[in-house]
Short mmCIF file of C-alpha atoms and ligand atoms in Angstrom, two decimals:
data_model
loop_
_atom_site.label_atom_id
_atom_site.label_comp_id
_atom_site.label_asym_id
_atom_site.label_seq_id
_atom_site.Cartn_x
_atom_site.Cartn_y
_atom_site.Cartn_z
CA MET A 1 7.52 -0.58 9.86
CA SER A 2 11.26 -0.41 9.39
CA SER A 3 12.01 3.20 10.18
CA GLU A 4 15.50 2.25 11.34
CA THR A 5 16.72 1.85 7.77
CA ASN A 6 17.08 4.42 5.02
CA GLU A 7 15.64 2.09 2.41
CA PRO A 8 12.46 3.35 0.76
CA THR A 9 9.27 1.51 1.62
CA GLU A 10 8.13 -0.80 -1.15
CA LEU A 11 4.38 -0.93 -1.67
CA ALA A 12 3.08 -3.60 -4.02
CA ILE A 13 -0.59 -3.52 -4.94
CA CYS A 14 -2.33 -6.63 -6.22
CA MET A 15 -3.70 -5.78 -9.64
CA GLY A 16 -5.49 -9.10 -10.08
CA SER A 17 -9.14 -8.69 -11.07
CA SER A 18 -10.54 -9.72 -7.69
CA CYS A 19 -8.40 -7.38 -5.57
CA PHE A 20 -8.68 -4.63 -8.15
CA SER A 21 -12.48 -4.67 -8.22
CA ARG A 22 -12.82 -5.14 -4.46
CA GLY A 23 -10.86 -2.04 -3.53
CA ASN A 24 -7.39 -1.77 -5.01
CA LYS A 25 -8.66 0.39 -7.84
CA ARG A 26 -9.49 3.05 -5.20
CA ASN A 27 -6.53 2.13 -3.02
CA ILE A 28 -4.11 3.16 -5.76
CA LYS A 29 -5.65 6.64 -5.78
CA VAL A 30 -5.51 6.81 -1.97
CA ILE A 31 -1.82 5.87 -2.02
CA GLN A 32 -1.05 8.42 -4.72
CA GLU A 33 -2.83 11.11 -2.69
CA TYR A 34 -0.89 10.06 0.40
CA ILE A 35 2.42 10.30 -1.49
CA ASP A 36 1.51 13.79 -2.76
CA MET A 37 0.24 14.97 0.62
CA HIS A 38 3.43 13.93 2.44
CA GLY A 39 5.93 14.81 -0.30
CA LEU A 40 6.99 11.19 -0.63
CA CYS A 41 7.38 11.18 -4.39
CA GLY A 42 10.53 9.18 -5.18
CA LYS A 43 10.78 7.99 -1.58
CA ILE A 44 8.32 5.12 -1.92
CA VAL A 45 8.62 2.35 -4.46
CA LEU A 46 5.11 1.69 -5.75
CA LYS A 47 4.55 -1.46 -7.78
CA GLY A 48 1.71 -3.59 -9.05
CA HIS A 49 1.68 -7.35 -9.18
CA LEU A 50 -0.52 -10.10 -10.53
CA CYS A 51 -2.88 -12.30 -8.54
CA GLU A 52 -1.09 -14.33 -5.90
CA GLY A 53 -3.96 -16.68 -5.14
CA LEU A 54 -5.06 -14.85 -2.00
CA CYS A 55 -8.18 -13.38 -3.60
CA LYS A 56 -10.58 -14.34 -0.81
CA LYS A 57 -8.62 -12.20 1.63
CA GLY A 58 -8.34 -9.25 -0.73
CA PRO A 59 -7.90 -6.55 -1.52
CA ASN A 60 -4.25 -7.26 -0.75
CA ILE A 61 -1.32 -4.87 -0.50
CA THR A 62 2.25 -5.92 0.23
CA VAL A 63 4.51 -3.62 2.28
CA ASP A 64 8.20 -4.48 2.27
CA GLY A 65 7.39 -8.09 1.41
CA GLU A 66 4.65 -8.57 4.00
CA VAL A 67 1.12 -9.15 2.69
CA TYR A 68 -1.75 -7.21 4.27
CA SER A 69 -5.29 -8.29 3.51
CA SER A 70 -8.75 -6.69 3.53
CA MET A 71 -7.28 -3.31 2.74
CA GLU A 72 -10.30 -1.04 2.66
CA PRO A 73 -9.86 2.32 0.89
CA ASP A 74 -11.70 4.16 3.68
CA SER A 75 -9.15 3.18 6.33
CA LEU A 76 -6.05 2.95 4.13
CA MET A 77 -4.70 6.39 5.11
CA PHE A 78 -4.50 5.24 8.75
CA PHE A 79 -2.74 2.05 7.72
CA LEU A 80 -0.23 4.07 5.69
CA ASP A 81 0.45 6.35 8.68
CA ASP A 82 1.42 3.26 10.67
CA HIS A 83 3.41 1.45 7.98
CA ILE A 84 5.15 4.03 5.84
CA LYS A 85 8.44 5.38 6.96
CA VAL A 86 9.34 8.87 5.87
CA PRO A 87 13.05 9.06 5.01
CA GLU A 88 14.95 11.91 6.70
S1 FES B 1 -6.64 -10.90 -7.23
FE1 FES B 1 -5.34 -10.32 -5.60
S2 FES B 1 -4.73 -12.21 -4.78
FE2 FES B 1 -6.00 -12.78 -6.43
#
């Protein structure tokens, strides 16, 4: 987490078929709920990207350029609490 900066957190979700079917389809909804819940609309850059060849470790989500693997929808909210900075 880089809470020292005022830059918005960039979340990039792998939209490749493997990651998408293994959890990122639900993870997108979880992230959107999280953004709504915490009033982070416009404060997080949310992107999708194509398969990066890390399918076996998926579903993968990249936060500020760092890839996180095995991102299960059920525990994603906790991960977001730890990795998303809320701009002042
Ligand atoms: S589908 Fe996500 S890394 Fe391949």
